[in-house]
Coordinates of C-alpha atoms in Angstrom, one line a residue:
Chain A
M1 CA 0.0 0.0 0.0
D2 CA 1.8 3.1 -1.2
M3 CA -0.2 6.1 0.1
S4 CA 1.9 8.5 -1.8
V5 CA -0.4 7.9 -4.8
L6 CA -3.0 10.0 -3.0
W7 CA -0.6 12.9 -3.1
D8 CA -0.8 12.9 -6.9
M9 CA -4.5 13.9 -6.8
S10 CA -4.9 17.5 -8.0
Y11 CA -6.4 20.4 -6.1
G12 CA -6.8 24.1 -6.1
V13 CA -6.2 26.4 -3.1
Y14 CA -9.3 28.0 -1.6
A15 CA -10.3 30.2 1.4
V16 CA -13.5 29.5 3.2
G17 CA -15.0 32.6 4.6
A18 CA -17.8 32.5 7.3
L19 CA -19.5 34.8 9.8
D20 CA -19.7 34.0 13.5
G21 CA -22.2 36.6 14.7
E22 CA -20.4 39.8 13.8
R23 CA -17.0 38.1 13.7
L24 CA -15.3 37.2 10.4
C25 CA -13.7 33.7 10.3
G26 CA -12.6 31.1 7.9
C27 CA -9.9 28.7 6.9
I28 CA -7.9 27.3 4.0
A29 CA -9.3 24.4 2.0
N30 CA -7.9 22.4 -0.9
S31 CA -10.4 19.6 -1.0
A32 CA -13.2 21.4 -2.8
M33 CA -14.9 20.4 -6.1
Q34 CA -18.0 21.0 -8.2
I35 CA -20.7 18.4 -7.8
S36 CA -23.4 19.4 -10.3
V37 CA -23.9 22.0 -12.9
E38 CA -27.6 22.7 -12.6
P39 CA -28.2 23.8 -9.9
P40 CA -24.6 24.7 -9.4
T41 CA -23.4 22.8 -6.3
I42 CA -20.0 22.3 -4.7
A43 CA -18.5 20.1 -1.9
V44 CA -15.8 21.1 0.5
S45 CA -14.2 18.9 3.2
I46 CA -13.6 20.6 6.6
N47 CA -11.9 19.1 9.6
K48 CA -14.2 18.8 12.6
E49 CA -11.7 20.5 14.9
N50 CA -11.6 23.7 12.8
F51 CA -13.6 26.6 14.3
T52 CA -14.9 27.2 10.8
H53 CA -16.5 23.7 10.9
E54 CA -18.5 24.9 14.0
V55 CA -19.6 28.1 12.3
L56 CA -20.6 26.4 9.0
T57 CA -22.6 23.9 10.9
R58 CA -24.4 26.6 12.8
T59 CA -24.9 29.2 10.0
G60 CA -24.9 27.2 6.8
R61 CA -23.4 30.1 4.8
F62 CA -19.9 30.6 3.5
T63 CA -17.8 31.9 0.7
L64 CA -15.2 30.0 -1.3
S65 CA -12.4 32.3 -2.6
L66 CA -10.3 30.9 -5.4
F67 CA -6.6 31.7 -5.0
S68 CA -4.5 32.7 -8.0
E69 CA -0.7 32.3 -8.3
Q70 CA -0.5 36.0 -7.5
N71 CA -2.1 35.7 -4.1
A72 CA 0.3 36.5 -1.3
P73 CA 1.5 33.2 0.4
L74 CA 0.9 35.1 3.7
D75 CA -2.9 34.9 3.0
I76 CA -2.5 31.2 3.4
T77 CA -0.4 31.6 6.6
Y78 CA -2.9 33.9 8.2
L79 CA -6.0 31.9 7.2
G80 CA -4.6 28.4 7.5
F81 CA -2.1 28.3 10.3
Q82 CA -3.8 29.9 13.3
S83 CA -7.2 29.4 14.9
G84 CA -10.2 31.6 14.4
R85 CA -11.2 30.8 17.9
E86 CA -8.5 33.2 19.2
R87 CA -7.7 35.6 16.3
D88 CA -9.3 37.7 13.7
K89 CA -7.8 35.8 10.8
F90 CA -8.9 38.3 8.2
A91 CA -7.3 41.3 9.9
K92 CA -4.2 41.1 7.7
V93 CA -5.8 39.6 4.6
E94 CA -7.1 41.9 1.8
H95 CA -10.8 41.1 1.7
G96 CA -14.3 42.2 0.7
I97 CA -17.7 41.6 2.3
T98 CA -20.7 40.0 0.5
P99 CA -24.2 41.5 0.9
E100 CA -24.8 38.8 3.4
G101 CA -21.8 40.0 5.5
L102 CA -19.5 37.1 4.6
P103 CA -15.8 37.8 4.0
F104 CA -14.0 36.8 0.8
V105 CA -10.3 37.2 -0.2
T106 CA -9.5 39.9 -2.8
D107 CA -5.7 40.3 -3.1
N108 CA -5.4 39.0 -6.7
A109 CA -7.8 36.1 -6.2
C110 CA -9.5 34.7 -9.3
G111 CA -13.0 35.2 -7.7
Y112 CA -15.3 33.9 -5.1
L113 CA -18.5 31.8 -4.7
S114 CA -21.2 32.5 -2.2
C115 CA -22.5 29.2 -0.9
K116 CA -25.5 27.9 1.0
V117 CA -25.1 24.5 2.7
I118 CA -27.8 22.1 1.5
G119 CA -26.4 18.9 3.0
S120 CA -23.4 17.2 4.6
A121 CA -21.8 13.8 5.0
D122 CA -19.9 12.7 8.0
C123 CA -16.5 11.2 7.2
H124 CA -14.4 10.3 10.3
T125 CA -12.3 13.4 11.1
H126 CA -13.9 15.6 8.4
T127 CA -17.4 16.7 7.3
V128 CA -18.1 17.1 3.6
F129 CA -20.4 20.1 3.2
L130 CA -22.5 20.2 0.1
A131 CA -23.5 23.7 -0.9
E132 CA -25.5 25.5 -3.6
V133 CA -23.7 28.3 -5.3
T134 CA -25.9 31.4 -4.9
D135 CA -23.5 33.9 -6.4
A136 CA -20.2 33.8 -8.3
V137 CA -18.1 36.9 -8.8
R138 CA -14.9 37.2 -10.9
L139 CA -12.1 39.3 -9.4
S140 CA -9.3 38.7 -11.9
D141 CA -8.1 36.6 -14.8
N142 CA -5.0 35.4 -13.0
K143 CA -4.0 31.8 -13.3
P144 CA -5.6 29.7 -10.5
M145 CA -3.2 28.5 -7.8
T146 CA -3.0 24.7 -7.7
Y147 CA -2.0 22.9 -4.6
D148 CA 0.9 21.5 -6.5
Y149 CA 2.1 25.1 -7.3
Y150 CA 1.7 26.0 -3.7
H151 CA 3.9 23.1 -2.6
K152 CA 6.5 23.1 -5.3
V153 CA 6.9 26.7 -6.3
I154 CA 5.9 28.6 -3.1
K155 CA 7.3 25.7 -1.0
G156 CA 4.1 26.0 1.1
K157 CA 3.3 23.7 4.0
T158 CA 0.0 21.9 4.8
P159 CA -1.8 22.4 8.1
K160 CA -2.3 19.3 10.2
N161 CA -6.1 19.4 9.9
A162 CA -6.1 19.3 6.0
P163 CA -7.5 16.2 4.2
T164 CA -4.2 16.0 2.3
Y165 CA -1.8 16.3 5.3
Q166 CA 1.3 14.2 4.6
G167 CA 2.7 14.1 8.1
K168 CA 5.6 16.5 7.4
Chain B
M1 CA -23.4 35.9 -11.3
D2 CA -20.4 34.9 -13.4
M3 CA -20.4 31.1 -13.4
S4 CA -17.1 31.0 -15.2
V5 CA -15.4 31.4 -11.8
L6 CA -16.4 27.8 -11.2
W7 CA -14.2 26.8 -14.2
D8 CA -11.2 28.1 -12.3
M9 CA -11.4 25.3 -9.7
S10 CA -8.6 22.8 -10.1
Y11 CA -9.0 19.1 -10.7
G12 CA -7.1 16.0 -11.8
V13 CA -8.3 13.4 -14.4
Y14 CA -9.3 10.0 -13.1
A15 CA -10.8 6.8 -14.3
V16 CA -13.3 5.0 -12.2
G17 CA -13.2 1.2 -12.7
A18 CA -15.9 -1.1 -11.6
L19 CA -17.2 -4.7 -12.0
D20 CA -20.7 -5.5 -13.2
G21 CA -20.9 -9.3 -12.5
E22 CA -18.1 -10.4 -14.8
R23 CA -18.1 -7.3 -17.0
L24 CA -15.6 -4.5 -16.6
C25 CA -17.0 -1.0 -16.6
G26 CA -16.1 2.5 -15.6
C27 CA -16.1 6.2 -16.5
I28 CA -13.9 9.3 -16.4
A29 CA -14.2 11.5 -13.3
N30 CA -12.5 14.8 -12.5
S31 CA -14.5 15.7 -9.4
A32 CA -12.6 13.5 -6.9
M33 CA -10.7 14.5 -3.7
Q34 CA -9.3 13.2 -0.5
I35 CA -11.5 13.7 2.5
S36 CA -9.6 12.4 5.5
V37 CA -6.1 11.0 6.1
E38 CA -6.7 8.4 8.8
P39 CA -8.5 6.3 7.7
P40 CA -7.8 7.4 4.1
T41 CA -11.0 8.3 2.5
I42 CA -11.9 10.0 -0.8
A43 CA -15.0 11.4 -2.4
V44 CA -16.0 11.2 -6.1
S45 CA -19.0 12.7 -7.9
I46 CA -20.8 10.5 -10.4
N47 CA -23.7 11.4 -12.6
K48 CA -26.8 9.4 -11.8
E49 CA -27.3 8.6 -15.5
N50 CA -23.9 6.9 -15.8
F51 CA -24.0 3.1 -15.9
T52 CA -21.1 3.2 -13.5
H53 CA -23.3 5.0 -11.0
E54 CA -25.7 2.0 -11.1
V55 CA -22.8 -0.5 -10.6
L56 CA -21.2 1.5 -7.8
T57 CA -24.5 1.7 -6.0
R58 CA -25.0 -2.1 -6.3
T59 CA -21.4 -3.3 -5.7
G60 CA -19.8 -0.6 -3.5
R61 CA -16.4 -1.3 -5.0
F62 CA -14.3 0.7 -7.5
T63 CA -10.8 1.7 -8.4
L64 CA -9.7 5.3 -9.0
S65 CA -6.8 5.5 -11.6
L66 CA -4.8 8.7 -11.6
F67 CA -4.0 9.8 -15.1
S68 CA -0.6 11.3 -15.9
E69 CA 0.3 13.7 -18.7
Q70 CA 1.6 10.6 -20.6
N71 CA -1.7 8.8 -20.7
A72 CA -3.1 8.5 -24.2
P73 CA -6.0 11.0 -24.7
L74 CA -7.8 8.1 -26.3
D75 CA -8.1 6.4 -22.9
I76 CA -10.4 9.4 -22.0
T77 CA -12.3 9.0 -25.2
Y78 CA -12.9 5.3 -24.7
L79 CA -13.8 5.6 -21.0
G80 CA -15.6 8.9 -21.0
F81 CA -17.5 9.3 -24.3
Q82 CA -19.4 6.1 -24.7
S83 CA -21.7 4.2 -22.4
G84 CA -20.7 1.0 -20.5
R85 CA -24.3 -0.2 -21.0
E86 CA -23.5 -1.0 -24.6
R87 CA -19.8 -1.4 -24.9
D88 CA -16.8 -3.0 -23.2
K89 CA -15.1 0.4 -22.4
F90 CA -11.8 -1.2 -21.3
A91 CA -11.4 -3.3 -24.5
K92 CA -9.0 -0.7 -26.1
V93 CA -7.6 0.7 -22.9
E94 CA -4.3 -0.8 -21.4
H95 CA -5.4 -2.0 -18.0
G96 CA -4.8 -4.4 -15.1
I97 CA -7.1 -6.2 -12.7
T98 CA -7.0 -6.0 -8.9
P99 CA -7.2 -9.1 -6.7
E100 CA -11.0 -8.2 -6.3
G101 CA -11.4 -8.3 -10.1
L102 CA -11.7 -4.5 -10.6
P103 CA -10.1 -2.9 -13.7
F104 CA -7.6 -0.1 -13.4
V105 CA -5.8 1.9 -16.1
T106 CA -2.1 1.2 -16.7
D107 CA -0.8 3.0 -19.8
N108 CA 1.5 5.5 -18.0
A109 CA -1.0 6.3 -15.2
C110 CA 0.5 7.6 -11.9
G111 CA -1.2 4.8 -10.0
Y112 CA -4.5 3.7 -8.7
L113 CA -6.6 3.4 -5.5
S114 CA -8.8 0.5 -4.5
C115 CA -11.9 1.9 -2.9
K116 CA -14.8 0.6 -0.8
V117 CA -17.9 2.8 -0.6
I118 CA -18.7 3.8 3.0
G119 CA -21.4 6.4 2.3
S120 CA -23.0 8.7 -0.2
A121 CA -24.7 12.0 -0.5
D122 CA -27.4 12.7 -3.0
C123 CA -26.9 16.0 -4.9
H124 CA -29.4 16.7 -7.7
T125 CA -28.1 15.1 -10.9
H126 CA -25.1 13.5 -9.1
T127 CA -24.2 11.3 -6.2
V128 CA -21.1 12.0 -4.1
F129 CA -19.7 8.6 -3.1
L130 CA -17.5 8.5 0.0
A131 CA -15.1 5.6 -0.1
E132 CA -12.3 4.2 2.1
V133 CA -9.0 3.6 0.3
T134 CA -8.2 -0.1 0.9
D135 CA -5.2 -0.2 -1.3
A136 CA -2.9 2.2 -3.2
V137 CA -0.5 1.2 -5.9
R138 CA 2.0 3.4 -7.7
L139 CA 2.6 2.7 -11.4
S140 CA 4.9 5.5 -12.4
D141 CA 6.4 8.8 -11.3
N142 CA 4.9 10.7 -14.3
K143 CA 3.4 14.1 -13.7
P144 CA -0.3 13.9 -12.8
M145 CA -2.6 15.1 -15.5
T146 CA -4.6 18.1 -14.4
Y147 CA -8.0 18.9 -15.9
D148 CA -6.6 22.2 -17.0
Y149 CA -3.8 20.4 -18.9
Y150 CA -6.4 18.1 -20.5
H151 CA -8.3 21.1 -21.7
K152 CA -5.6 23.5 -22.7
V153 CA -2.8 21.3 -23.9
I154 CA -4.6 18.1 -25.1
K155 CA -7.6 20.3 -26.2
G156 CA -9.8 17.7 -24.6
K157 CA -13.6 18.0 -24.3
T158 CA -15.9 17.4 -21.3
P159 CA -18.7 14.8 -21.4
K160 CA -22.2 16.2 -20.8
N161 CA -22.6 14.3 -17.6
A162 CA -19.5 15.7 -15.9
P163 CA -19.9 17.9 -12.8
T164 CA -17.8 20.6 -14.6
Y165 CA -19.5 20.5 -18.0
Q166 CA -19.5 24.0 -19.5
G167 CA -22.1 23.6 -22.2
K168 CA -19.6 23.5 -25.1

């Protein structure tokens, strides 16, 4: 059994943005994908220990920002490597706010999706949230950042709670 | 609402292999991702009209082959653009058979995962199958084929039943 094969699956780099009362929160996700075209739905896998998991379960609303190769790696550091329980993760990240009050990453991102949770599937350490895309806004024509690019070009690390954590 | 933002999500190119009695079947998938590390689980989105959907629902077993940039584009044509209801899709595709009798694509693929369905989530036209990875075998160190590479370099098309179909 050579688990390194799993590391050859391809992903993008995304920021999940959510709203805890009046407080902005979120996290970094790479396991996100489109499920159906009509109506447009996506799935995203979130670790149950993440504060964002708690907020998504409670509010059912989030944004998914699509990072481009021009996004500052620090955006990933701020959103992915500290907990929203203690910190305002968006304080140092260039962001906008949707009409519903949800944060999304600007700073050269490709764009963002506004999402409404329509279902979920429990899967051990993670929950797969299924969500309908209620709005989609393009912010740039930059090249989408792949997870591979983040690792190999930016030399980025993976948080311990990520579905694709490789133990190093 | 600019749905083209959804097209900037990143994916790999995968073949799902399944067994209908003694008959090999399968399809092409791009919406597949890892969900948890321990135990290793993945999710894959399959259109309900696909014959493979029927077989996965019935048997609960499948392989996921990870295509590399060296895979013949014809593998995608054979597995993705005809129905397993009428044809032996693997007849012209270089493949191997797992101990459980499931087909996987060889022909320069990065490797394959043997998967056992542990749950599913209904999502309009598609079902998201959650599956535990029971085996993982590396076949090559070739560069994984991304969906973007398939579109832009190979100039590949997307079957109508794909989660990411763009209507052209």
